[in-house]
Amino acid sequence: MRLTLRALISHGRVARRIGLGPESRINILRNILTGLVRHERIETTRARADEVRFYAEKLIDYAKKGDTNEKSMKMADFWLTEKDLIPKLFKVLAVRFENQRDGCTRMARIPNRENLDRASMAVLEYKGNPFPPLFPMKRVSELNLLNQLLKAYREEKAQMCCVWLVDA
Amino acid sequence: MFLVHTPLSNMAACTSRVREMMGLLRILRHFPQNERLLSTSILRHAAASDGPPKFTPPTKPVIIDKTQKEASLRRFLSPEFIPPRQRTNPVKFSVERKDMIQRRKVLNIPEFYVGSILAVAMTDPHVNGNLNRFVGICIQRSGKGLGATFILRNVVDGQGVEICYELYNPRMRKIEVLKLEKRLDDNLMYLRDALPEYSSFNFDMQPVHYEITGDVPVSPLKVKMKPKPWSKRWERPKFNIKGIRFDLCLTLEMMEHAQKWAEPWRPYDMLKEYDTFSLEEQIFKEVQGKSQNVNSP
């Protein structure tokens, strides 16, 4: 038995430990990625979402190379377990992100899961999806009572200033 | 047509004819297009004859092959120039590269691969002539930057010897490539468990001529191994070894058992990919530019 520290010290390791082992980790991420490509917005635990984010962006990079590219096709074939999503990847998602270099995904944190484990959850989505935005734009309405009162106050103050300038 | 084999029986005739040929050679050297046709056998015969005064052969003509254009020359970037995938500041790598190029201007580090046979001379205070020479096959090239190393293996008096040399060690005097070739693998550590005939090379081996254009010859040699146990389980797919004759030492069952450790998802794991294509281009241009700055006065 080789007693190395290599297994204990994790300096520079970029892959998180998910599931039962390396094969299990890849299978879990593959399932999540397939779900993401199908539904374009997915809810998982924070760690898994962070891992899948990298693979999702790399998959889009491969898809951008075109479906005639052998390597891209093999990658898509491996990562997408539901084969009807392969044409969707190449014809919809790759076209959507044609002009963007990177930043195809967005991750948002969510309150913890209701289960006993209280896991920290996150939402992972591809940008440009048809759902309502995760971070809705706050539009300030002028017709609120408070805004109307403030508007009137600002106008009065402006009038007072003009009167004061004319007087002096 | 200029080859002359002088019979060594007649000493006087030999030296006079040699002197004639020397004169002819000196005249011919002024016509550079004939240099390639000149043979150096005359010079060797001259050196063999021991007549006073001691004859020192003139320097051999340097044949610069200007027919080949620069584009067809083999582009080689030494692997220690390519920085690893790290979180360090790229300034560190550029400064190191500058130092490496500076050292290369002083010491000629030739192009070599794992599987080529090298002769290395280091300064050593404990050796008579101060120079410690070792000949061996390169089994591994590791390390990046100034700490780049290569391991030479040879069998000396029945004992296998491996020496790890640093390319940029200031004690390094000379690195010459006796035979440039590639093997089927990037790492020949399995030679430790192979029969000793595959690692033994003569110390007085003469350099074999190699082309500066075209591809490096890949030797399809498959090595026969000593019986198991080996230092590492070379049949496992993680080593991905193609240069061993497994059919002679392992059964089909053992090969299939080894495939249990195959990770079929490995080639699809994008996290493990490190694309160095653009980096290589950039660094190659930089290195070429800087090394040519000194060459052109």
Coordinates of N, CA, C and O in Angstrom, one line a residue, chain A residues 5-151:
Chain A
L5 N 0.7 11.4 0.3 CA -0.1 12.5 0.7 C -0.9 13.0 -0.4 O -1.7 13.9 -0.3
R6 N -0.7 12.5 -1.6 CA -1.3 13.0 -2.8 C -2.9 13.0 -2.7 O -3.6 13.8 -3.2
A7 N -3.4 11.9 -2.0 CA -4.8 11.8 -1.9 C -5.3 12.7 -0.8 O -6.5 13.1 -0.9
L8 N -4.5 13.1 0.1 CA -5.0 13.9 1.3 C -5.0 15.3 1.0 O -5.9 16.1 1.3
I9 N -3.9 15.8 0.3 CA -3.8 17.3 0.1 C -4.4 17.5 -1.3 O -4.2 16.9 -2.3
S10 N -5.4 18.5 -1.3 CA -6.1 18.8 -2.5 C -5.7 20.1 -3.1 O -6.6 20.8 -3.7
H11 N -4.4 20.5 -3.1 CA -4.0 21.7 -3.7 C -4.2 21.7 -5.2 O -3.7 20.8 -5.8
G12 N -4.9 22.7 -5.7 CA -5.0 22.8 -7.2 C -6.1 21.8 -7.8 O -6.2 21.8 -9.0
R13 N -6.8 21.1 -7.0 CA -7.8 20.2 -7.5 C -9.0 21.1 -7.9 O -9.6 21.8 -7.0
V14 N -9.5 21.0 -9.1 CA -10.6 21.8 -9.6 C -12.0 21.1 -9.5 O -13.0 21.7 -9.5
A15 N -11.9 19.7 -9.5 CA -13.2 19.0 -9.5 C -13.7 18.7 -8.1 O -12.9 18.2 -7.3
R16 N -15.0 19.0 -7.9 CA -15.5 18.7 -6.6 C -15.8 17.3 -6.5 O -16.0 16.6 -7.5
R17 N -16.0 16.8 -5.2 CA -16.3 15.3 -5.0 C -17.8 15.3 -4.9 O -18.4 15.7 -3.9
I18 N -18.5 14.7 -5.9 CA -19.9 14.6 -5.9 C -20.3 13.1 -6.0 O -19.6 12.4 -6.8
G19 N -21.3 12.7 -5.3 CA -21.8 11.3 -5.5 C -20.8 10.3 -4.9 O -20.1 10.5 -4.0
L20 N -20.8 9.1 -5.6 CA -20.1 8.0 -5.0 C -18.6 7.9 -5.5 O -17.8 7.1 -4.9
G21 N -18.3 8.6 -6.6 CA -16.9 8.5 -7.1 C -16.8 9.2 -8.4 O -17.8 9.9 -8.8
P22 N -15.7 9.2 -9.1 CA -15.6 9.9 -10.4 C -16.6 9.6 -11.4 O -17.2 10.4 -12.1
E23 N -16.9 8.2 -11.5 CA -17.9 7.8 -12.5 C -19.3 8.3 -12.1 O -20.0 8.9 -13.0
S24 N -19.6 8.2 -10.8 CA -20.9 8.7 -10.3 C -21.0 10.2 -10.5 O -22.1 10.7 -10.9
R25 N -19.9 10.9 -10.3 CA -20.0 12.3 -10.4 C -20.3 12.7 -11.9 O -21.2 13.5 -12.1
I26 N -19.6 12.1 -12.8 CA -19.9 12.4 -14.2 C -21.3 12.1 -14.6 O -22.0 12.8 -15.3
N27 N -21.8 10.9 -14.1 CA -23.2 10.5 -14.4 C -24.2 11.5 -13.9 O -25.2 11.9 -14.6
I28 N -24.0 12.0 -12.6 CA -24.9 12.9 -12.0 C -24.9 14.2 -12.8 O -26.0 14.8 -13.2
L29 N -23.7 14.7 -13.1 CA -23.6 16.0 -13.9 C -24.2 15.8 -15.2 O -24.8 16.8 -15.8
R30 N -24.1 14.7 -15.8 CA -24.6 14.4 -17.2 C -26.1 14.5 -17.1 O -26.7 15.1 -18.0
N31 N -26.7 13.9 -16.1 CA -28.2 14.0 -16.0 C -28.7 15.4 -15.8 O -29.7 15.9 -16.4
I32 N -28.0 16.2 -14.9 CA -28.4 17.6 -14.7 C -28.2 18.4 -16.0 O -29.1 19.2 -16.3
L33 N -27.1 18.1 -16.7 CA -26.9 18.9 -17.9 C -28.0 18.6 -19.0 O -28.4 19.5 -19.7
T34 N -28.4 17.3 -19.1 CA -29.4 17.0 -20.0 C -30.7 17.7 -19.6 O -31.4 18.2 -20.5
G35 N -31.0 17.7 -18.3 CA -32.2 18.4 -17.9 C -32.1 19.9 -18.2 O -33.1 20.5 -18.6
L36 N -31.0 20.4 -18.0 CA -30.8 21.9 -18.3 C -31.0 22.2 -19.8 O -31.7 23.2 -20.1
V37 N -30.5 21.3 -20.7 CA -30.6 21.6 -22.1 C -32.1 21.4 -22.5 O -32.6 22.1 -23.3
R38 N -32.8 20.5 -21.8 CA -34.2 20.3 -22.1 C -35.1 21.4 -21.6 O -35.9 22.0 -22.4
H39 N -34.9 21.8 -20.4 CA -35.8 22.8 -19.7 C -35.3 24.2 -19.7 O -36.0 25.1 -19.4
E40 N -34.0 24.3 -19.9 CA -33.3 25.6 -19.9 C -33.3 26.4 -18.6 O -32.7 27.4 -18.5
R41 N -34.0 25.9 -17.6 CA -33.9 26.4 -16.2 C -34.1 25.3 -15.3 O -35.1 24.6 -15.4
I42 N -33.1 25.2 -14.3 CA -33.2 24.0 -13.5 C -32.8 24.3 -12.1 O -32.1 25.3 -11.9
E43 N -33.3 23.5 -11.2 CA -33.1 23.8 -9.7 C -32.4 22.7 -9.1 O -32.9 21.5 -9.2
T44 N -31.2 22.9 -8.6 CA -30.4 21.8 -8.0 C -29.7 22.4 -6.8 O -29.8 23.5 -6.4
T45 N -28.9 21.5 -6.1 CA -28.0 22.0 -5.0 C -27.0 22.9 -5.6 O -26.6 22.8 -6.8
R46 N -26.5 23.8 -4.7 CA -25.5 24.8 -5.2 C -24.3 24.3 -5.7 O -23.8 24.7 -6.8
A47 N -23.7 23.2 -5.1 CA -22.4 22.6 -5.6 C -22.6 22.0 -6.9 O -21.7 22.2 -7.8
R48 N -23.7 21.3 -7.1 CA -23.9 20.6 -8.4 C -24.1 21.7 -9.5 O -23.6 21.5 -10.6
A49 N -24.9 22.7 -9.2 CA -25.1 23.8 -10.2 C -23.8 24.4 -10.6 O -23.5 24.7 -11.8
D50 N -22.9 24.7 -9.6 CA -21.6 25.3 -9.9 C -20.8 24.4 -10.8 O -20.1 24.9 -11.8
E51 N -20.8 23.1 -10.6 CA -20.0 22.1 -11.4 C -20.6 22.1 -12.8 O -19.9 22.1 -13.8
V52 N -21.9 22.0 -12.9 CA -22.6 21.8 -14.2 C -22.4 23.1 -15.0 O -22.3 23.0 -16.3
R53 N -22.3 24.2 -14.4 CA -22.1 25.5 -15.1 C -20.9 25.5 -16.0 O -21.0 25.8 -17.2
F54 N -19.8 25.0 -15.5 CA -18.6 24.9 -16.3 C -18.8 24.0 -17.5 O -18.5 24.3 -18.7
Y55 N -19.4 22.8 -17.3 CA -19.7 21.8 -18.4 C -20.7 22.3 -19.4 O -20.5 22.1 -20.6
A56 N -21.7 23.1 -18.9 CA -22.7 23.6 -19.8 C -22.0 24.6 -20.8 O -22.3 24.5 -22.0
E57 N -21.2 25.5 -20.2 CA -20.5 26.5 -21.1 C -19.6 25.8 -22.1 O -19.6 26.2 -23.3
K58 N -18.9 24.8 -21.6 CA -17.9 24.1 -22.6 C -18.7 23.3 -23.6 O -18.3 23.3 -24.8
L59 N -19.9 22.8 -23.3 CA -20.7 22.1 -24.3 C -21.2 23.0 -25.3 O -21.2 22.7 -26.5
I60 N -21.6 24.3 -24.9 CA -22.0 25.3 -25.9 C -20.8 25.6 -26.8 O -21.0 25.7 -28.0
D61 N -19.6 25.7 -26.3 CA -18.4 26.0 -27.1 C -18.2 24.9 -28.1 O -17.9 25.2 -29.3
Y62 N -18.4 23.7 -27.7 CA -18.2 22.6 -28.7 C -19.3 22.6 -29.7 O -19.1 22.4 -30.9
A63 N -20.6 23.0 -29.3 CA -21.7 23.0 -30.2 C -21.5 24.1 -31.3 O -21.9 24.0 -32.4
K64 N -20.8 25.2 -30.8 CA -20.6 26.3 -31.8 C -19.7 25.9 -32.9 O -19.8 26.5 -34.0
K65 N -18.9 24.8 -32.7 CA -18.0 24.4 -33.8 C -18.8 23.8 -34.9 O -18.2 23.5 -36.0
G66 N -20.0 23.4 -34.7 CA -20.9 22.9 -35.8 C -21.1 21.4 -35.6 O -20.2 20.7 -35.0
D67 N -22.2 20.9 -36.2 CA -22.4 19.5 -36.0 C -21.7 18.6 -37.0 O -21.8 17.4 -36.9
T68 N -21.0 19.2 -37.9 CA -20.2 18.3 -38.8 C -18.9 17.9 -38.1 O -18.3 16.9 -38.5
N69 N -18.5 18.7 -37.1 CA -17.3 18.4 -36.3 C -17.5 17.1 -35.6 O -18.4 17.0 -34.7
E70 N -16.6 16.1 -35.8 CA -16.7 14.8 -35.2 C -16.7 14.9 -33.7 O -17.5 14.2 -33.0
K71 N -15.7 15.6 -33.2 CA -15.5 15.7 -31.7 C -16.7 16.3 -31.0 O -17.2 15.8 -30.0
S72 N -17.3 17.4 -31.7 CA -18.5 18.0 -31.1 C -19.6 17.0 -31.0 O -20.3 16.9 -30.0
M73 N -19.8 16.2 -32.1 CA -20.9 15.3 -32.1 C -20.7 14.2 -31.0 O -21.6 13.8 -30.3
K74 N -19.4 13.8 -30.8 CA -19.2 12.7 -29.8 C -19.5 13.3 -28.4 O -20.1 12.6 -27.6
M75 N -19.1 14.5 -28.2 CA -19.3 15.1 -26.9 C -20.8 15.3 -26.6 O -21.3 14.9 -25.6
A76 N -21.5 15.8 -27.6 CA -23.0 15.9 -27.5 C -23.6 14.6 -27.2 O -24.5 14.4 -26.4
D77 N -23.2 13.6 -28.0 CA -23.7 12.2 -27.8 C -23.5 11.7 -26.4 O -24.3 11.0 -25.9
F78 N -22.3 12.0 -25.9 CA -22.0 11.5 -24.5 C -22.8 12.2 -23.5 O -23.4 11.6 -22.6
W79 N -22.8 13.6 -23.5 CA -23.3 14.4 -22.5 C -24.8 14.4 -22.4 O -25.4 14.6 -21.4
L80 N -25.5 14.3 -23.6 CA -26.9 14.3 -23.6 C -27.5 12.9 -23.7 O -27.3 12.2 -24.7
T81 N -28.1 12.5 -22.6 CA -28.6 11.1 -22.5 C -29.8 11.0 -23.4 O -30.1 9.9 -23.9
E82 N -30.6 12.1 -23.5 CA -31.8 12.0 -24.3 C -31.5 12.5 -25.7 O -31.2 13.7 -25.9
K83 N -31.5 11.6 -26.7 CA -30.8 12.0 -28.0 C -31.6 13.0 -28.8 O -31.1 13.5 -29.8
D84 N -32.9 13.2 -28.4 CA -33.7 14.2 -29.2 C -33.2 15.6 -28.8 O -33.7 16.6 -29.5
L85 N -32.4 15.8 -27.8 CA -31.9 17.1 -27.5 C -30.6 17.5 -28.3 O -30.2 18.7 -28.3
I86 N -30.0 16.5 -29.0 CA -28.8 16.9 -29.7 C -29.1 17.9 -30.8 O -28.4 18.9 -30.9
P87 N -30.1 17.7 -31.7 CA -30.4 18.7 -32.7 C -30.8 20.1 -32.0 O -30.4 21.1 -32.5
K88 N -31.5 20.0 -30.8 CA -31.8 21.3 -30.1 C -30.5 22.0 -29.7 O -30.4 23.2 -29.9
L89 N -29.5 21.3 -29.2 CA -28.3 21.9 -28.8 C -27.6 22.6 -30.0 O -27.2 23.8 -29.9
F90 N -27.5 21.9 -31.1 CA -26.8 22.5 -32.3 C -27.6 23.6 -33.0 O -27.0 24.5 -33.5
K91 N -28.9 23.4 -33.1 CA -29.6 24.3 -33.9 C -30.3 25.5 -33.1 O -30.5 26.5 -33.7
V92 N -30.5 25.3 -31.8 CA -31.1 26.4 -31.1 C -30.1 27.1 -30.2 O -29.9 28.3 -30.3
L93 N -29.5 26.3 -29.3 CA -28.6 26.9 -28.3 C -27.3 27.5 -28.9 O -26.9 28.6 -28.5
A94 N -26.7 26.7 -29.8 CA -25.5 27.2 -30.4 C -25.7 28.5 -31.2 O -24.9 29.4 -31.2
V95 N -26.9 28.6 -31.9 CA -27.2 29.8 -32.7 C -27.5 30.9 -31.8 O -27.1 32.1 -32.0
R96 N -28.1 30.7 -30.6 CA -28.5 31.7 -29.7 C -27.2 32.4 -29.2 O -27.2 33.6 -29.0
F97 N -26.2 31.6 -28.9 CA -24.9 32.2 -28.3 C -23.8 32.4 -29.3 O -22.7 32.4 -28.9
E98 N -24.2 32.5 -30.6 CA -23.2 32.6 -31.7 C -22.2 33.7 -31.4 O -21.0 33.6 -31.6
N99 N -22.8 34.9 -31.1 CA -21.9 36.1 -31.0 C -21.3 36.3 -29.6 O -20.4 37.1 -29.5
Q100 N -21.8 35.6 -28.6 CA -21.2 35.7 -27.3 C -20.0 34.8 -27.1 O -20.0 33.7 -27.6
R101 N -19.0 35.3 -26.5 CA -17.8 34.5 -26.3 C -18.0 33.6 -25.1 O -17.8 32.4 -25.2
D102 N -18.4 34.1 -23.9 CA -18.7 33.3 -22.8 C -19.8 34.0 -22.0 O -20.2 35.1 -22.3
G103 N -20.3 33.3 -21.0 CA -21.4 33.9 -20.2 C -22.7 33.5 -20.8 O -23.5 34.3 -21.1
C104 N -22.8 32.2 -21.0 CA -24.1 31.6 -21.6 C -25.0 31.2 -20.5 O -26.2 31.0 -20.7
T105 N -24.5 31.1 -19.2 CA -25.4 30.6 -18.1 C -25.5 31.6 -17.0 O -24.6 32.5 -16.9
R106 N -26.5 31.4 -16.2 CA -26.7 32.3 -15.1 C -27.1 31.4 -13.9 O -27.9 30.5 -14.0
M107 N -26.5 31.7 -12.7 CA -26.8 31.0 -11.5 C -27.3 31.9 -10.5 O -26.7 32.9 -10.2
A108 N -28.4 31.5 -9.8 CA -29.0 32.3 -8.8 C -29.3 31.5 -7.6 O -29.7 30.3 -7.7
R109 N -29.0 32.0 -6.4 CA -29.2 31.2 -5.2 C -30.7 31.3 -4.7 O -31.3 32.3 -4.9
I110 N -31.1 30.3 -4.0 CA -32.5 30.1 -3.6 C -32.6 29.8 -2.1 O -31.6 29.3 -1.6
P111 N -33.7 30.0 -1.4 CA -33.7 29.5 -0.1 C -33.6 28.0 0.0 O -33.8 27.3 -0.9
N112 N -33.1 27.5 1.2 CA -32.8 26.1 1.3 C -33.9 25.2 1.1 O -35.1 25.6 1.3
R113 N -33.6 24.0 0.7 CA -34.7 23.0 0.4 C -35.5 22.7 1.6 O -35.0 22.7 2.8
E114 N -36.8 22.4 1.4 CA -37.7 22.2 2.5 C -37.5 20.9 3.3 O -38.0 20.7 4.4
N115 N -36.7 19.9 2.6 CA -36.5 18.6 3.2 C -35.8 18.7 4.5 O -35.4 19.7 5.0
L116 N -35.6 17.5 5.1 CA -34.8 17.4 6.4 C -33.4 17.9 6.2 O -32.8 18.4 7.1
D117 N -32.8 17.7 5.0 CA -31.4 18.0 4.8 C -31.1 19.5 4.7 O -30.0 19.9 4.9
R118 N -32.2 20.3 4.4 CA -32.0 21.8 4.3 C -30.8 22.1 3.4 O -30.0 23.0 3.7
A119 N -30.8 21.5 2.2 CA -29.6 21.7 1.3 C -29.7 23.1 0.7 O -30.8 23.6 0.4
S120 N -28.6 23.7 0.5 CA -28.5 25.0 -0.2 C -28.8 24.8 -1.6 O -28.1 24.0 -2.3
M121 N -29.8 25.5 -2.2 CA -30.2 25.3 -3.6 C -29.8 26.5 -4.5 O -29.6 27.6 -4.0
A122 N -29.8 26.2 -5.7 CA -29.5 27.2 -6.7 C -30.3 26.9 -8.0 O -30.7 25.8 -8.2
V123 N -30.5 28.0 -8.8 CA -31.2 27.8 -10.1 C -30.2 28.1 -11.1 O -29.4 29.1 -11.1
L124 N -30.1 27.2 -12.1 CA -29.1 27.4 -13.2 C -29.9 27.5 -14.5 O -30.8 26.7 -14.7
E125 N -29.6 28.5 -15.3 CA -30.4 28.7 -16.5 C -29.5 29.1 -17.7 O -28.4 29.7 -17.4
Y126 N -29.9 28.8 -18.9 CA -29.2 29.4 -20.1 C -29.8 30.7 -20.3 O -31.0 30.9 -20.2
K127 N -29.0 31.7 -20.6 CA -29.5 33.1 -20.9 C -30.3 33.0 -22.2 O -30.1 32.2 -23.1
G128 N -31.3 33.9 -22.2 CA -32.2 34.0 -23.4 C -33.3 33.0 -23.3 O -33.9 32.7 -24.4
N129 N -33.6 32.4 -22.2 CA -34.7 31.5 -22.1 C -36.0 32.2 -22.1 O -36.1 33.4 -21.8
P130 N -37.1 31.4 -22.4 CA -38.4 32.1 -22.6 C -39.1 32.4 -21.2 O -40.2 33.1 -21.2
F131 N -38.6 32.0 -20.1 CA -39.3 32.2 -18.8 C -39.1 33.7 -18.3 O -38.2 34.4 -18.8
P132 N -39.9 34.1 -17.4 CA -39.7 35.4 -16.8 C -38.4 35.5 -16.1 O -37.8 34.5 -15.6
P133 N -37.7 36.7 -16.1 CA -36.3 36.8 -15.6 C -36.2 36.4 -14.1 O -37.1 36.7 -13.3
L134 N -35.1 35.9 -13.7 CA -34.8 35.5 -12.4 C -34.6 36.8 -11.5 O -35.0 36.8 -10.3
F135 N -34.0 37.8 -12.0 CA -33.8 39.1 -11.3 C -34.6 40.1 -12.0 O -34.2 40.8 -12.9
P136 N -35.9 40.3 -11.7 CA -36.8 41.2 -12.4 C -36.3 42.6 -12.2 O -35.9 43.0 -11.1
M137 N -36.4 43.4 -13.3 CA -36.0 44.8 -13.2 C -37.0 45.6 -12.4 O -38.2 45.5 -12.6
K138 N -36.5 46.3 -11.4 CA -37.4 47.1 -10.6 C -37.7 48.4 -11.3 O -36.8 49.2 -11.4
R139 N -38.9 48.6 -11.7 CA -39.3 49.9 -12.4 C -39.9 50.8 -11.3 O -40.8 50.4 -10.6
V140 N -39.4 52.0 -11.3 CA -40.0 53.0 -10.3 C -41.2 53.7 -11.0 O -41.0 54.3 -12.0
S141 N -42.4 53.5 -10.3 CA -43.6 54.1 -10.9 C -43.8 55.5 -10.4 O -43.6 55.8 -9.2
E142 N -44.1 56.5 -11.3 CA -44.3 57.9 -10.9 C -45.6 58.1 -10.2 O -45.8 59.1 -9.6
L143 N -46.5 57.1 -10.3 CA -47.9 57.4 -9.9 C -48.2 57.0 -8.4 O -49.3 57.0 -8.0
N144 N -47.0 56.5 -7.7 CA -47.2 56.3 -6.3 C -47.5 57.5 -5.6 O -47.1 58.6 -6.0
L145 N -48.1 57.4 -4.4 CA -48.4 58.6 -3.6 C -47.1 59.3 -3.2 O -47.0 60.5 -3.3
L146 N -46.2 58.4 -2.7 CA -44.9 59.0 -2.2 C -44.2 59.7 -3.3 O -43.7 60.8 -3.0
N147 N -44.1 59.1 -4.5 CA -43.4 59.7 -5.6 C -44.0 61.0 -6.0 O -43.4 62.0 -6.3
Q148 N -45.4 61.1 -5.9 CA -46.1 62.3 -6.3 C -45.8 63.4 -5.3 O -45.5 64.6 -5.7
L149 N -45.8 63.1 -4.0 CA -45.5 64.1 -3.0 C -44.1 64.6 -3.1 O -43.8 65.8 -3.1
L150 N -43.1 63.6 -3.4 CA -41.7 64.1 -3.6 C -41.6 65.0 -4.8 O -40.9 66.0 -4.8
K151 N -42.3 64.6 -5.9 CA -42.3 65.5 -7.1 C -42.7 66.9 -6.8 O -42.1 67.9 -7.2

